[in-house]
Amino acid sequence: MPCPFTHIKPWADRMPEECGVMGAFQPDGESVKDAIYYGLYALQHRGQESAGIAVADGHTVRSYKAMGLVAEVFSGEEAISRIETGHIGIGHVRYSTTGSSEACNCQPLVVKYREGWLALAHNGNLVNAEELRSQLEDDGHITQTALDTEVMAAIIARKGGDLVEAIKHTMATVKGSYALVVMTRDKLIGVRDPLGIRPLALGRMPNGAYVLASESCAFDAIDAELIRDVRPGEIVVIDEHGLQSIRTETPLGSKLCLFEFVYFARPDSTIDGISVYQSRYNAGKYLARHFPAQADMVSGVPDSAITAAIGFSKEAGIPYGESLAKNRYVGRTFIQPRQELREKGVRIKLNALRKNVQGKRLVLVDDSIVRGTTSKKIIDMLRMAGAREVHMRISSPPVVYPCYFGIDTPDSDQLIGAFHSKDEICKLIGADSLEYLSIDDLLKTVEGSSCDFCQGCFNGDYPIPVCQGGRHNGL
Ligand code: AMP
């Protein structure tokens, strides 16, 4: 069957978005600047390329956004003064691939249409955005960014009328993942896609303000309490009358992203009823139970694999110790465009603790192997520092398929798990042994969640049909 989405660019050219969103509504009219700013600060791990805040005071919407970390973007007088007054606010931190890392793609996106101001901040990825963008352009619509968010704003604006109805229409039109915060001059709205692929939590501050955030760790930073997660397909409208929940149809069931628990989210967050920390700890425990190793010390690759390594160590009865020091001031190495830069990046970011590893048989836990760059470099370093054996244990199954829903994984031809068996990978990365957590065990780590899970990157079973370089999956 020919691919109906042939105009969708192959993955390498596309623009995966790993982002964090935040929203706040203060019924007493106080400024939300601090709540949004500190909330975004706590969500910085979800995106380090740009940051932005938009605020509304009942009459108008103002915003400030720029490339850089939250603290860098909001360090100057001008930035602060732009967001000083306003009792409603939304914020965004963004990470994208290098090519699309441009100021025009910073969020929140602020537009004016016939019903007034509209500001949007989005975490996720639409799989039919290019198709919709082409349709809009064919109709004479002008676009100024490469953002999926702009496509959603255009669909809302063209529908016009009641905003909730326009959002419902947009939800029925777009396909993909979105945790969305929308703001008008007098309303804050949270929207989670019908599959709930990306998380969105609802909280309340001691002064009664409602807050929305990608992860509950943002609430802790501003003394807010987690009320619950926004449900898949739910729209929450917060205005001077309080909070209203509108449920839309979710015929396909929920498909929360498993990789949020494996790597992306902060361990101090709770997503759809599951503590990220606990799920990682349990992943380490199951790894130790099913894939033990004769070793003197268990170690985790900082930061995301440390919890799983502690779980492994406790279960196996082997002491936990640090084997790698991490330079906290280095950004992400993962997305460097060239392999040699990526390899250099790992070397600068991590260094072996010679004193701890010399002469030892190590179990080294990492949360995932994607291209294999990190594991190979780290194992080389540990051996150079005198480690006698390195037994690699991975707290997720092999990543075999790219993600189309908002986690930045490369195209399949760069995924080591797509072309090599476990034994081959073990040899390629230079480990003494290699084992991965099974998908069944990974699912056990999130048992009890109110959601079902997307396992697309592990088994290719995508919750929405996607087109991979002309090939279909799931149609
Ligand atoms: P690689 O070197 O390509 O095998 O990548 C694996 C390493 O990157 C692991 O240490 C992970 O913690 C980390 N990682 C996994 N997924 C991502 C992602 N989407 N963005 C950034 N880092 C990641």
mmCIF file of C-alpha atoms in Angstrom, residues 7 70 93 96 113 117 124 151 154 164 171 207 215 233 235 257 261 268 279 313 326 363 377 384 445 474:
data_model
loop_
_atom_site.group_PDB
_atom_site.id
_atom_site.type_symbol
_atom_site.label_atom_id
_atom_site.label_comp_id
_atom_site.label_asym_id
_atom_site.label_seq_id
_atom_site.Cartn_x
_atom_site.Cartn_y
_atom_site.Cartn_z
ATOM 1 C CA HIS A 7 5.399 14.348 2.513
ATOM 2 C CA VAL A 70 15.677 29.406 32.523
ATOM 3 C CA VAL A 93 11.442 24.845 28.361
ATOM 4 C CA SER A 96 15.082 20.091 19.965
ATOM 5 C CA TYR A 113 -6.973 36.041 16.522
ATOM 6 C CA TRP A 117 -5.115 36.614 22.677
ATOM 7 C CA GLY A 124 4.990 16.345 22.473
ATOM 8 C CA VAL A 151 -0.361 24.219 13.604
ATOM 9 C CA ALA A 154 -3.981 27.860 13.535
ATOM 10 C CA VAL A 164 -13.263 24.665 24.395
ATOM 11 C CA MET A 171 -7.967 17.364 19.262
ATOM 12 C CA ASN A 207 -3.024 30.312 48.410
ATOM 13 C CA GLU A 215 5.932 16.766 36.177
ATOM 14 C CA GLY A 233 -8.203 13.258 26.580
ATOM 15 C CA ILE A 235 -9.391 19.472 29.025
ATOM 16 C CA CYS A 257 5.344 6.900 27.429
ATOM 17 C CA PHE A 261 10.104 6.377 33.693
ATOM 18 C CA ASP A 268 11.173 12.847 42.497
ATOM 19 C CA SER A 279 9.919 2.337 39.218
ATOM 20 C CA SER A 313 22.923 -3.457 44.677
ATOM 21 C CA LYS A 326 30.089 13.681 36.337
ATOM 22 C CA VAL A 363 28.364 -4.190 37.582
ATOM 23 C CA LYS A 377 33.307 5.143 26.021
ATOM 24 C CA MET A 384 41.846 2.295 31.566
ATOM 25 C CA THR A 445 7.895 -1.498 37.527
ATOM 26 C CA GLY A 474 0.637 -0.123 12.561
#
